[in-house]
Coordinates of C-alpha atoms in Angstrom, one line a residue:
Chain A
X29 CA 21.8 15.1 -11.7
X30 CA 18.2 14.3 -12.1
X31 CA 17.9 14.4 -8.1
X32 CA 15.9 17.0 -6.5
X33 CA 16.0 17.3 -2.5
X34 CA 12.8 17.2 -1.5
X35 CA 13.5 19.3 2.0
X36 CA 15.5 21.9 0.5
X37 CA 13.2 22.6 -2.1
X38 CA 10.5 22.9 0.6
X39 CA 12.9 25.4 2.9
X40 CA 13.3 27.3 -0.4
X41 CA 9.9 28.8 -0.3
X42 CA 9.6 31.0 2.0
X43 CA 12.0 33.6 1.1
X44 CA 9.7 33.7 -2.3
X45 CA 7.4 36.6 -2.6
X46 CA 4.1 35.9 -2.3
X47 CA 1.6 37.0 -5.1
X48 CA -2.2 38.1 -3.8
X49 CA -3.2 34.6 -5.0
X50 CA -1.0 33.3 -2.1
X51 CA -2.2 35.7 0.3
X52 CA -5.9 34.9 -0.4
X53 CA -5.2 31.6 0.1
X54 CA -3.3 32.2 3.5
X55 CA -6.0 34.2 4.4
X56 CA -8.7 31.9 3.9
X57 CA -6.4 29.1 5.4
X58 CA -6.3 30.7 9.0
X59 CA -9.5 31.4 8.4
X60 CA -10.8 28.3 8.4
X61 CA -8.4 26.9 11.1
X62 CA -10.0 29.1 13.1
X63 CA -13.3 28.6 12.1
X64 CA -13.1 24.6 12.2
X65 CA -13.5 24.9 16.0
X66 CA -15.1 28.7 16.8
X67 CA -18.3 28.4 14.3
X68 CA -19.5 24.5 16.3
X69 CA -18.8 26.2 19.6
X70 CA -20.6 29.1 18.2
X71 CA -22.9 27.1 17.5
X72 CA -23.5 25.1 20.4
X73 CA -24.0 28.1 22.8
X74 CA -26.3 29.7 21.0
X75 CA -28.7 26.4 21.0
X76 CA -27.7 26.1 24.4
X77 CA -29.3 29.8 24.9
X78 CA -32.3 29.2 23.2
X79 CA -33.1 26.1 25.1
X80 CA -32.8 28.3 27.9
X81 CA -35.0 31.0 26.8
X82 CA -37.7 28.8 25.2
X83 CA -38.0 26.6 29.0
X84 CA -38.0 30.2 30.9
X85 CA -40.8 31.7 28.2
X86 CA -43.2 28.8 27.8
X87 CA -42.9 28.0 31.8
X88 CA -42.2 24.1 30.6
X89 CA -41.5 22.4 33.8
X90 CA -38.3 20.2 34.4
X91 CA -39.4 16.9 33.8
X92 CA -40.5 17.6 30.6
X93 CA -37.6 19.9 29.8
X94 CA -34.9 20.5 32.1
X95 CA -33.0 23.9 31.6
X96 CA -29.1 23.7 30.8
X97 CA -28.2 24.5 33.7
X98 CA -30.3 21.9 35.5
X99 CA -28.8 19.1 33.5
X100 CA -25.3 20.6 34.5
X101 CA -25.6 20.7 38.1
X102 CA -27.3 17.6 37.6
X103 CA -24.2 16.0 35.4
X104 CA -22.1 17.3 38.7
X105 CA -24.3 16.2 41.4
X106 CA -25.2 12.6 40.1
X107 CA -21.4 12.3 39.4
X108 CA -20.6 9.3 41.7
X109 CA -24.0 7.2 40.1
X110 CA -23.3 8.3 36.4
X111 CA -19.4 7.5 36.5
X112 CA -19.3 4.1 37.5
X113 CA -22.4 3.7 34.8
X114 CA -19.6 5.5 32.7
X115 CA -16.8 3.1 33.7
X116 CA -19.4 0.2 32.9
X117 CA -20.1 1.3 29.6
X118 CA -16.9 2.3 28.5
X119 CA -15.3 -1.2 29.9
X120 CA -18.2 -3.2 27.7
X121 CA -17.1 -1.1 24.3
X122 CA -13.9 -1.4 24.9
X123 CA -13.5 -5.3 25.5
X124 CA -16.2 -5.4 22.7
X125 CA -13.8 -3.6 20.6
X126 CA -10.6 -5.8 20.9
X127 CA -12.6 -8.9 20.7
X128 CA -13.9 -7.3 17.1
X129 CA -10.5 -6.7 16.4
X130 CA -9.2 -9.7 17.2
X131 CA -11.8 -11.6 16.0
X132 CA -12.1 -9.0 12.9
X133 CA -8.7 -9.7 12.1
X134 CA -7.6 -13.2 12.6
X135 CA -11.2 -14.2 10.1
X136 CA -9.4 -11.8 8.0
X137 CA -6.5 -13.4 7.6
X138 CA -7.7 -17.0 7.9
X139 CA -9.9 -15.6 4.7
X140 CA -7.4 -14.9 2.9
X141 CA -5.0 -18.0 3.7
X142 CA -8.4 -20.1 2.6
X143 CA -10.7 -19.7 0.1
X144 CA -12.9 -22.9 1.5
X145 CA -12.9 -21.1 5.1
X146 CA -14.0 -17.5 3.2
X147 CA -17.1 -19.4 0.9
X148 CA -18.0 -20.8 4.0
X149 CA -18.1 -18.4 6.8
X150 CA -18.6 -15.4 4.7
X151 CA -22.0 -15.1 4.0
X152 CA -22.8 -15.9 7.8
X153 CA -21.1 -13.0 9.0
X154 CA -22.9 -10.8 6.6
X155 CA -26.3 -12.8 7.9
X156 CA -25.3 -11.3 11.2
X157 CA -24.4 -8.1 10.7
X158 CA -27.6 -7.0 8.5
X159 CA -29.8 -8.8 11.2
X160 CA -30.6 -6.1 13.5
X161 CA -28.6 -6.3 17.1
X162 CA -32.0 -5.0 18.7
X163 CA -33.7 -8.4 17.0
X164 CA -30.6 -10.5 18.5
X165 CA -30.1 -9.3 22.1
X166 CA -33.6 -10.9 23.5
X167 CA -32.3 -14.5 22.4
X168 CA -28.4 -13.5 23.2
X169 CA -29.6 -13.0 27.2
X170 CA -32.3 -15.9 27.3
X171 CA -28.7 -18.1 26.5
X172 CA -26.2 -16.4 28.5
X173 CA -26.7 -16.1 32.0
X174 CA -23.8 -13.3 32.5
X175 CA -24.8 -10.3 32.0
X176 CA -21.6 -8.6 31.0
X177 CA -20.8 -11.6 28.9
X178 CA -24.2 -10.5 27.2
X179 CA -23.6 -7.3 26.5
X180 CA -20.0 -8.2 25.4
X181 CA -21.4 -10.1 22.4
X182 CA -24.3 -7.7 21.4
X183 CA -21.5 -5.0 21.7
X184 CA -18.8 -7.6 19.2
X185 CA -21.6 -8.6 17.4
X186 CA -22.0 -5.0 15.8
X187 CA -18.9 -3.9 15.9
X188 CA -16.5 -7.0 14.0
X189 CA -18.0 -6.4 10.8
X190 CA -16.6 -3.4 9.7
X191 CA -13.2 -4.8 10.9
X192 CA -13.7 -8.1 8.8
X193 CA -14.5 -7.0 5.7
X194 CA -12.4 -4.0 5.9
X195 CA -9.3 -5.9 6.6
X196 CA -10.3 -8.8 4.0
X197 CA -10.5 -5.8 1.6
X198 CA -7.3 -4.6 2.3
X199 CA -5.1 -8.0 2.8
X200 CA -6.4 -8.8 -0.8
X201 CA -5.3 -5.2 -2.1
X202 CA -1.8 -6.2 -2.0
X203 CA -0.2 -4.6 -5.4
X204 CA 0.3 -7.7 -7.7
X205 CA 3.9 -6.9 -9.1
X206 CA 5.3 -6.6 -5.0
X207 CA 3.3 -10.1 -4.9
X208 CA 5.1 -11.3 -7.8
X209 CA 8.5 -9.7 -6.3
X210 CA 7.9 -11.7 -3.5
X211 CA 7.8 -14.9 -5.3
X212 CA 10.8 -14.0 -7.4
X213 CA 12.8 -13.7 -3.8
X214 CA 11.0 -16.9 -2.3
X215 CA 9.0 -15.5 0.2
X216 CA 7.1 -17.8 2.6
X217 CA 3.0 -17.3 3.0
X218 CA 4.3 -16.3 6.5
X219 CA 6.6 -13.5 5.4
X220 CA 4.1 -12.1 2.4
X221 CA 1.5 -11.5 5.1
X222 CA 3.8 -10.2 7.5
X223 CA 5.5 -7.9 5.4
X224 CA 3.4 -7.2 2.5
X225 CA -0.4 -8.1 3.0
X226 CA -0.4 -6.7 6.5
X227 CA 1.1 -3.5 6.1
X228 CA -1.4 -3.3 2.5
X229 CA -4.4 -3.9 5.1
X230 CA -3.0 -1.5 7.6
X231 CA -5.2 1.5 6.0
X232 CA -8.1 -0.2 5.4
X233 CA -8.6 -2.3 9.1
X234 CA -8.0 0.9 10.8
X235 CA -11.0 2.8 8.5
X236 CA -13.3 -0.2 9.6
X237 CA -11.8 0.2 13.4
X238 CA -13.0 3.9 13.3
X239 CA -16.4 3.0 12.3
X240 CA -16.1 -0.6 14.8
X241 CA -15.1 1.9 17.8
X242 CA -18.3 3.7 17.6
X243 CA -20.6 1.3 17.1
X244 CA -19.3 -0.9 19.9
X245 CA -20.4 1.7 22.1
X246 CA -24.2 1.6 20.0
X247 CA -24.1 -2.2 20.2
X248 CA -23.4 -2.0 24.5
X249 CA -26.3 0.6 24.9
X250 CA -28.9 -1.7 22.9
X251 CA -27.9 -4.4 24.5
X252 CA -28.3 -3.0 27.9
X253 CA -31.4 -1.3 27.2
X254 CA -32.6 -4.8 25.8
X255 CA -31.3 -6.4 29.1
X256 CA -32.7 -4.2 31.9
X257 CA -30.9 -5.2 34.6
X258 CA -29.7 -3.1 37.2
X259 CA -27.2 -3.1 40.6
X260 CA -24.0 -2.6 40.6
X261 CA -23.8 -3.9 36.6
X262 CA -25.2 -1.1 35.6
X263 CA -24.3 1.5 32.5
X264 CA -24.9 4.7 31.3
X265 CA -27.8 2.8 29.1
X266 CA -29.8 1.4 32.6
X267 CA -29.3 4.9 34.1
X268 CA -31.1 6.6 30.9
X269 CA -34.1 3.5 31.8
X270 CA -34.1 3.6 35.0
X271 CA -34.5 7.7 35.0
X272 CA -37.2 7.7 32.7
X273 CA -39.2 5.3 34.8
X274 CA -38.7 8.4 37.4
X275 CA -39.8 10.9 35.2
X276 CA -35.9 12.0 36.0
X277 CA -34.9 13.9 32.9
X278 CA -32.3 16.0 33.8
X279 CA -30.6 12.8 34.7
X280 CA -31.7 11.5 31.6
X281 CA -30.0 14.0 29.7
X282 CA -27.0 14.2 31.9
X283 CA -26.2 10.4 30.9
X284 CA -27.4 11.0 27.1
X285 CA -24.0 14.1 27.0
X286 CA -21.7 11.3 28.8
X287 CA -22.4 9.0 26.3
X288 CA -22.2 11.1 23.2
X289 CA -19.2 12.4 24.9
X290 CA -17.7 9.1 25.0
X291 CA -18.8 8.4 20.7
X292 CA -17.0 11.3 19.9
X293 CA -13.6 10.7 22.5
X294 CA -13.7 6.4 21.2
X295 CA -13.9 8.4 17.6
X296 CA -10.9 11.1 18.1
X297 CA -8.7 8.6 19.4
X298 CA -8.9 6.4 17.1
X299 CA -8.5 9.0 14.4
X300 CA -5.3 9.7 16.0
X301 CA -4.1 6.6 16.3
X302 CA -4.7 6.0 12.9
X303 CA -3.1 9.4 12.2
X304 CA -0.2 8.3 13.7
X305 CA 0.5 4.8 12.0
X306 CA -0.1 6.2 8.6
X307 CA 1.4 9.8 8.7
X308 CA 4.5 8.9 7.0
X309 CA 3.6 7.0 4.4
X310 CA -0.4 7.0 3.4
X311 CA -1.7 9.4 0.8
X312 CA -4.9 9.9 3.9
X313 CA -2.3 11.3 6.2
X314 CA -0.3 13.2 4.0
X315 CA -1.1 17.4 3.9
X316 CA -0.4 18.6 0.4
X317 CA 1.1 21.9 -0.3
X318 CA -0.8 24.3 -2.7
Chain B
X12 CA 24.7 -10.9 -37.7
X13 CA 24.5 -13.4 -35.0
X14 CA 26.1 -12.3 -31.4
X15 CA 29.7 -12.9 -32.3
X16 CA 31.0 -10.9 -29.6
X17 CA 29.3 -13.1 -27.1
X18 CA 31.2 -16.1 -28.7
X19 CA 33.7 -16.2 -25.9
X20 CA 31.5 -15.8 -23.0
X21 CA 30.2 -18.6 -20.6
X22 CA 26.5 -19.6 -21.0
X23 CA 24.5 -18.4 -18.1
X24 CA 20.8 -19.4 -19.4
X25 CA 19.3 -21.2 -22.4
X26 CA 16.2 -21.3 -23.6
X27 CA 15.4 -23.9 -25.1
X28 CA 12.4 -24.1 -27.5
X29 CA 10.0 -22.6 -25.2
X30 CA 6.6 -22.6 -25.6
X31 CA 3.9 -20.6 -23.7
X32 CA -0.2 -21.1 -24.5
X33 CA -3.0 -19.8 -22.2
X34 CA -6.5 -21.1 -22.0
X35 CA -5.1 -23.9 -24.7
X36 CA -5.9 -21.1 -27.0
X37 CA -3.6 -18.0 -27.2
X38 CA -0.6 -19.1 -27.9
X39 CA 1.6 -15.9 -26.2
X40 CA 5.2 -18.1 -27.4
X41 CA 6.6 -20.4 -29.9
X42 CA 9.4 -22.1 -30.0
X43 CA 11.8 -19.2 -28.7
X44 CA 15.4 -20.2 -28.2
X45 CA 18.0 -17.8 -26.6
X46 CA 21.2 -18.6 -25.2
X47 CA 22.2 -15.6 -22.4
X48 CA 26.0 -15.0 -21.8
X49 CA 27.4 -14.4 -19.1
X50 CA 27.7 -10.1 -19.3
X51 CA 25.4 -10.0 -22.5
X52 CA 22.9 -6.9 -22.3
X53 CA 20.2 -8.3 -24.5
X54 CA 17.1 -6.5 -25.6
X55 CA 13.7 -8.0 -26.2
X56 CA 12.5 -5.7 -29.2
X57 CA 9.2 -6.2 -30.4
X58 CA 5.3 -5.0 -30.9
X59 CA 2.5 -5.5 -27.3
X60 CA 1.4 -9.0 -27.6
X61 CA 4.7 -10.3 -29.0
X62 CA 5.6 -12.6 -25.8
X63 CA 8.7 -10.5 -24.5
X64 CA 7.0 -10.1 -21.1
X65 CA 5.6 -13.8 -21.2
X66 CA 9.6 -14.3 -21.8
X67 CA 10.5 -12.5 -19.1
X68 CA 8.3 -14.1 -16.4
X69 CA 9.5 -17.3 -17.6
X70 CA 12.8 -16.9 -16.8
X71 CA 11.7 -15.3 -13.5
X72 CA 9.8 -18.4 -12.9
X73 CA 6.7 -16.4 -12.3
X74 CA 5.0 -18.7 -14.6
X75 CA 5.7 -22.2 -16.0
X76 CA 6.5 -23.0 -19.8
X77 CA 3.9 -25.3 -21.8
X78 CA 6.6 -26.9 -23.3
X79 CA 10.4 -26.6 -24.0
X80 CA 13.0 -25.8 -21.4
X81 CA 14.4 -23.3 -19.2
X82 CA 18.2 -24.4 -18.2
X83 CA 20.2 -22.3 -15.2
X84 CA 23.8 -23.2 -16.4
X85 CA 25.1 -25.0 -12.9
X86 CA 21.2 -24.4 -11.5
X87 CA 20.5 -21.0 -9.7
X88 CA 19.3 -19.9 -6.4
X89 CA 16.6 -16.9 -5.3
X90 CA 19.5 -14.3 -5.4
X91 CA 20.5 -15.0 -8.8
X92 CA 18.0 -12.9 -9.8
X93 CA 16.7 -10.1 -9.9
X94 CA 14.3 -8.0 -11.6
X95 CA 12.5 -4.8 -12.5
X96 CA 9.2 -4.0 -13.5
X97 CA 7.5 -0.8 -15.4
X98 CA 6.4 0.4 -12.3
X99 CA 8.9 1.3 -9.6
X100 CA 6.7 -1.4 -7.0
X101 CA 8.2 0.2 -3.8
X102 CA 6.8 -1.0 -0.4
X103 CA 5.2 2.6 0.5
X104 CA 5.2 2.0 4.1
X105 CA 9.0 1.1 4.3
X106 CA 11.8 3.7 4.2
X107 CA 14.4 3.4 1.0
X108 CA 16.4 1.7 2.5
X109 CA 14.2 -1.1 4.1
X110 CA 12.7 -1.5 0.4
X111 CA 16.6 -2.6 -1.1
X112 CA 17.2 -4.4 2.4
X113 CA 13.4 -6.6 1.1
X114 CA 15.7 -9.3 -0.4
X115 CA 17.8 -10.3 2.1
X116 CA 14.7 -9.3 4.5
X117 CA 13.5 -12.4 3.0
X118 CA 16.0 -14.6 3.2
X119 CA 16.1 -14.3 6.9
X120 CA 19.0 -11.7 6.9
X121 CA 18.8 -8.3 9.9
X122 CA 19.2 -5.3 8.9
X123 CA 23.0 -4.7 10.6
X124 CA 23.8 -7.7 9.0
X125 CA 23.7 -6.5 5.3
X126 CA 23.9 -2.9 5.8
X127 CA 26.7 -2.2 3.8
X128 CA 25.4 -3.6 1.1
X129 CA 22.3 -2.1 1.3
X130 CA 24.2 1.5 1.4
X131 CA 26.5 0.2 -1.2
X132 CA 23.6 -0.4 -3.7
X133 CA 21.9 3.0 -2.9
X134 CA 25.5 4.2 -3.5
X135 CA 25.4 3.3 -6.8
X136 CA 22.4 4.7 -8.0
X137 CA 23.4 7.9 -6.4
X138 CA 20.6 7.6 -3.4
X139 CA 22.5 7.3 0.0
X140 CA 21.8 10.3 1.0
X141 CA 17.7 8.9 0.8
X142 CA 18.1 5.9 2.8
X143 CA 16.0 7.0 4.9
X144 CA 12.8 8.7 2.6
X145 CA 9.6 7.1 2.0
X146 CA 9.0 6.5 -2.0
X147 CA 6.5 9.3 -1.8
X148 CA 9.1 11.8 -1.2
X149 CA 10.5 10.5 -4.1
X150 CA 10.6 11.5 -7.9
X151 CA 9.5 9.0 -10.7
X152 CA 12.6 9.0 -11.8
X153 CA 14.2 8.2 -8.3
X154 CA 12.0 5.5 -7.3
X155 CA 13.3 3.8 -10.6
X156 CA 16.6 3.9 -9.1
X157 CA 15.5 2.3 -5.7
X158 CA 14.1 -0.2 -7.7
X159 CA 16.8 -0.7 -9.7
X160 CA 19.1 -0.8 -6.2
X161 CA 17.0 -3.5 -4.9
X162 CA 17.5 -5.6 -8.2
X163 CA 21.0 -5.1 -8.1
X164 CA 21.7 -5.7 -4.0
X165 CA 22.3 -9.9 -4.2
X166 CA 24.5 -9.3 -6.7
X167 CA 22.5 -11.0 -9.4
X168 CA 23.6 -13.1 -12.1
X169 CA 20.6 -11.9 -14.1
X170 CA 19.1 -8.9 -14.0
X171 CA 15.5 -9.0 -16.0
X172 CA 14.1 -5.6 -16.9
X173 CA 10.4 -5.0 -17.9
X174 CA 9.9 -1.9 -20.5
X175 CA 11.4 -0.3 -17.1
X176 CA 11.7 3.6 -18.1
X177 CA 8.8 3.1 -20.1
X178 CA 6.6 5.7 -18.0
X179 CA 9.7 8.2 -17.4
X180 CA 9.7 11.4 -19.4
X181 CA 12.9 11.8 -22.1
X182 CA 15.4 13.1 -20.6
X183 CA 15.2 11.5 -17.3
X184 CA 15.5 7.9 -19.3
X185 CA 18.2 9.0 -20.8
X186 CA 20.2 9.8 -17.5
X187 CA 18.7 6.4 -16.6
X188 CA 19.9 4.7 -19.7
X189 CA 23.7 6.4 -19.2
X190 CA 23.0 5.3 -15.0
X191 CA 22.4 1.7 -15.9
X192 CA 24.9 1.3 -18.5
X193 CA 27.8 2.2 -16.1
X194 CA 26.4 0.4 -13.0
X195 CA 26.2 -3.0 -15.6
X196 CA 30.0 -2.1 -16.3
X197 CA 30.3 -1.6 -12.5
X198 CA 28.9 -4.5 -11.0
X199 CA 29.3 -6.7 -14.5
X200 CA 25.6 -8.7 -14.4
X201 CA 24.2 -9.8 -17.3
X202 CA 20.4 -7.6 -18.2
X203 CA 17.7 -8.7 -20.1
X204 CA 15.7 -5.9 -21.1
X205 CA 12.4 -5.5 -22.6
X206 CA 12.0 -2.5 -24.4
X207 CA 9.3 -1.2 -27.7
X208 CA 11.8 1.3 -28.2
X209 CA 14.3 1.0 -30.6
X210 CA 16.3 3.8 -30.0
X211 CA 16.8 2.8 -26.5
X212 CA 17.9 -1.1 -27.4
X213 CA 20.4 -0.1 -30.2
X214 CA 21.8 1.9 -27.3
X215 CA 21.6 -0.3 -24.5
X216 CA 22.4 -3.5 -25.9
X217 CA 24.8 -5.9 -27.6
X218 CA 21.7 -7.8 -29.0
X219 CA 18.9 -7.1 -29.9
X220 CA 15.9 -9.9 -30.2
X221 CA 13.9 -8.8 -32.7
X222 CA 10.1 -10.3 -31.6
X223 CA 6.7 -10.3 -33.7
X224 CA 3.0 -10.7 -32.3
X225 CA 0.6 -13.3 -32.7
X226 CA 2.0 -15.9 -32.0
X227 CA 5.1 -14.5 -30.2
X228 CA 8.3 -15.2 -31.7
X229 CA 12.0 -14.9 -32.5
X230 CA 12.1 -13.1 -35.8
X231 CA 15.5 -11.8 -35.9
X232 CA 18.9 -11.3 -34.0
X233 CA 20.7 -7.9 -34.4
X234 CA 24.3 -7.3 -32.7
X235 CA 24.8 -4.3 -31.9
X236 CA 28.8 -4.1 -32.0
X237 CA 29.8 -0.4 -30.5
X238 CA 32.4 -0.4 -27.8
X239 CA 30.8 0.3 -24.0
X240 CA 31.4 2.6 -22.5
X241 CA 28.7 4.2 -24.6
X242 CA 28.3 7.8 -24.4
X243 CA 26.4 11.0 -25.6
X244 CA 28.8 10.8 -28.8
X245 CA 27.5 7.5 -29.4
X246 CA 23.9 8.5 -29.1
X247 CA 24.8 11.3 -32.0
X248 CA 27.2 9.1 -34.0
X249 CA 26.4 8.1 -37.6
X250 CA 26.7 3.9 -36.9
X251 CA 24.1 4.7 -34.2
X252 CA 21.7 6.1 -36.6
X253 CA 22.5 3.2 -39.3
X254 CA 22.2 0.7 -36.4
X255 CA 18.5 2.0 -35.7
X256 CA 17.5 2.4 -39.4
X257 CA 18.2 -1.1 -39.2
X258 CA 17.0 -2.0 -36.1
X259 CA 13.5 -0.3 -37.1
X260 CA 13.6 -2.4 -40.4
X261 CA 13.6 -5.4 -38.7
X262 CA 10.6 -4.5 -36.7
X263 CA 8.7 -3.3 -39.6
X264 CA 9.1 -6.7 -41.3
X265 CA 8.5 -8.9 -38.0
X266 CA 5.6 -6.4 -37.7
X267 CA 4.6 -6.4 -41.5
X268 CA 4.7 -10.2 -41.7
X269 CA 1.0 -10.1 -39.5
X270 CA 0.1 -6.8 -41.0

């Protein structure tokens, strides 16, 4: 038999000896596990220290530089006022980012089911996303009364691009002989989108919903910083304005960490979302041996 | 040497004078007649550019003739078909067994209720035991078989084969050649099978269709009269060797005819 089992063959291993090739590459494996998150955290406390020191030494006062531990106690004590601006923000990039996807999507696919509708609409949406959002937002709230309606389609503006043309990409990557298999068996234009351009997309759309995730979240702080208005509406991207007026910095950089914070958690998640859909079957998601 | 042994068999296809031109210009067929039996394992033996694989889309109705006919003795429906291709074109995102289910998927047909069949079909390429593996986990060799599970699952009237052990290495299309030979005898389809390998057609087939390039054509029709089962013995036998000494002749002359 030509068959080989895959598993066995795997379980097999590690009764072998190693050689010192193998060890060296064990060695430098846990070494950089370890390293991956102990040199950035390294890292980030010594910066933190030498802010410290170089506020205490030079005697700057706090509202041109805050010391770390200032901003901390700050981050703590504003905590009622910055969360809500949190929640705001957060709500704005998130809606923003299904609309994209929705909207990223469902072009897609009405792309590829037309040719007229793509030669049409395409180089529109390529008008608007290489037109800055900063340019865009004055007009956006001299039209929309809303305010969170505003900053919704600054916020979708930026961030359904990525999703569009990475899932047009990827519904027209569908392997050619699997198209032709699906002629041979009669498939419908329903079924070879369901079951074969989709799942070829899958990859690709969720690449462009990484990079749509984070900038939703650019798109609602422009937008917001372009809007200016304050009250109960008000995000993480008001608070940062509305401080500086003050001369509040601590505050200022208190609300700058929640919302790099919130980049980097929109960015993890998605990345393990992603992991998840793909780890059985995409060459991304698939740790090699050796 | 015309296919005497097929003289008792029904007609399952004809081809009749078919022609095949793209751009108006490049004329990739002329004029090719074949009439398939019903159980026939026929090779399409020629040089690249010859037209087997024009042929062979033809009858898939991938691609319509510019002229002549294509008959289906008493018409034909999707699962009368089926067909694999030099690559092993595996869904990678479905399991092995939802990539021979695809067919039926297709026709509207759950899972539970073809099932057995499904299992059947991996049975017989020796790949139950994968069902549930994604082509990844697979070998080259393996995914061939899938492949070939998923051409064989509607129980086919035709099974067209495009140069499909082509990328294998030796001794794993040998296994494959045996594999197929006994699952034909098993499940009693009838195979069309390109191939630019002459020891591989003289072993495979009862006829051989003898092709030349430019413009594609019928040169030649070899029968290939040895008993199946064929075996190892068969591969080292004397009237194999004589039947690819000839088999090679006639592709040197439909070859030397443009040379």
């Amino acid at each position: 038999m030509t068959i080989s089992d895959p598993t066995r063959a795997a379980q097999a291993t590690p009764a072998l000896t190693l050689d010192a090739e193998d060890r060296a590459r064990i060695r430098r494996r846990k070494l950089e596990r370890t390293g991956a998150w102990a040199l950035p955290v390294g890292l980030l406390a010594l910066f933190v220290l030498g802010w410290d020191w170089l506020v205490v030494a030079n005697g700057i006062p706090h509202f041109i530089l805050p010391r770390p531990g200032l901003v901390a106690s700050t981050l703590v004590n504003d905590w009622p006022m910055l969360s809500s601006a949190l929640l705001i923000t957060m709500q704005i990039t998130m809606m923003a980012l299904a609309v994209a996807v929705i909207g990223g999507v469902g072009l897609a696919v009405l792309f590829t089911q037309s040719r007229l509708v793509e030669m049409s609409l395409y180089p529109y949406a390529v008008i608007l996303q290489v037109t800055p959002i900063i340019a865009i937002a004055p007009l956006i709230f001299v039209y929309v009364d809303s305010h969170i309606v505003g900053l919704l389609i600054c916020a979708w503006l930026v961030a359904f691009f990525p999703v569009l043309s990475n899932t047009t990409l990827g519904l027209n990557s569908a392997d050619h002989n699997l198209q032709d298999m699906f002629r041979i068996y009669g498939a419908t234009r329903w079924q070879t989108l369901r079951y074969l351009r989709l799942p070829t997309a899958l990859p690709y759309f969720l690449g462009g919903l990484r990079i749509a995730g984070t900038l939703a979240l650019i798109g609602a702080v422009v937008a917001e910083y372009v809007a200016g208005t304050g009250g109960t509406g008000a995000g993480l991207a008001f608070r940062i304005l509305e401080a500086s007026y003050r001369l509040n910095v601590p505050r200022m950089f208190a609300a700058l960490i929640l919302i790099a914070v919130t980049g980097v958690v929109i960015f993890v998640v998605l990345s393990f979302i992603s992991h998840l859909l793909l780890r059985k079957w995409h060459e991304s998601a698939i740790k090699r041996e050796a | 040497m015309s296919a005497s042994a097929a003289g008792h068999r029904r007609t399952v296809l004809e081809m009749q004078g078919v022609d095949k031109t793209f751009g108006g210009d490049v004329e990739a067929l002329r004029a090719m007649s074949l009439t398939v039996n019903d159980g026939d394992f026929i090779s399409l033996l020629g040089p690249s550019g010859c037209g087997k694989s024009t042929a062979l889309r033809l009858i898939a109705g991938l691609s319509e003739p510019s002229g002549g006919r294509i008959v289906w003795e008493g018409g034909h429906e999707i699962g009368d078909l089926g067909v694999v291709f030099q690559e092993p074109t595996l869904m990678p995102w479905a399991t092995v067994a939802d990539n021979v289910w695809l067919p039926f998927r297709l026709r509207g047909h759950s899972y539970n209720e073809v099932r057995d069949r499904v299992l059947e079909a991996l049975k017989l390429v020796g790949l139950e035991r994968f069902q549930k593996s994604y082509p990844r986990e697979l070998s080259g060799g393996m995914k061939m078989r899938v492949s070939i599970a998923r051409a064989m699952v509607t129980n086919p009237r035709i099974i067209l084969m495009d140069e499909p052990f082509a990328a294998l290495d030796e001794i794993t299309r040998f296994k494959l050649n045996d594999d197929l030979l006994m699952l034909k005898d098993r499940i009693r389809c009838t195979v069309i099978f390109v191939t630019h390998s002459v020891f591989e057609s003289v072993f495979m087939s009862d006829r051989i269709v003898v092709m030349a390039a430019r413009p594609g054509r019928v040169v030649r029709e070899l029968s290939v009269d040895a008993p199946y089962p064929r075996t190892e013995e068969f591969r080292t036998s004397a009237e194999y060797a004589a039947l690819c000494r000839s088999a090679s002749e006639a592709l040197r002359e439909a070859m030397g005819e443009h040379a």
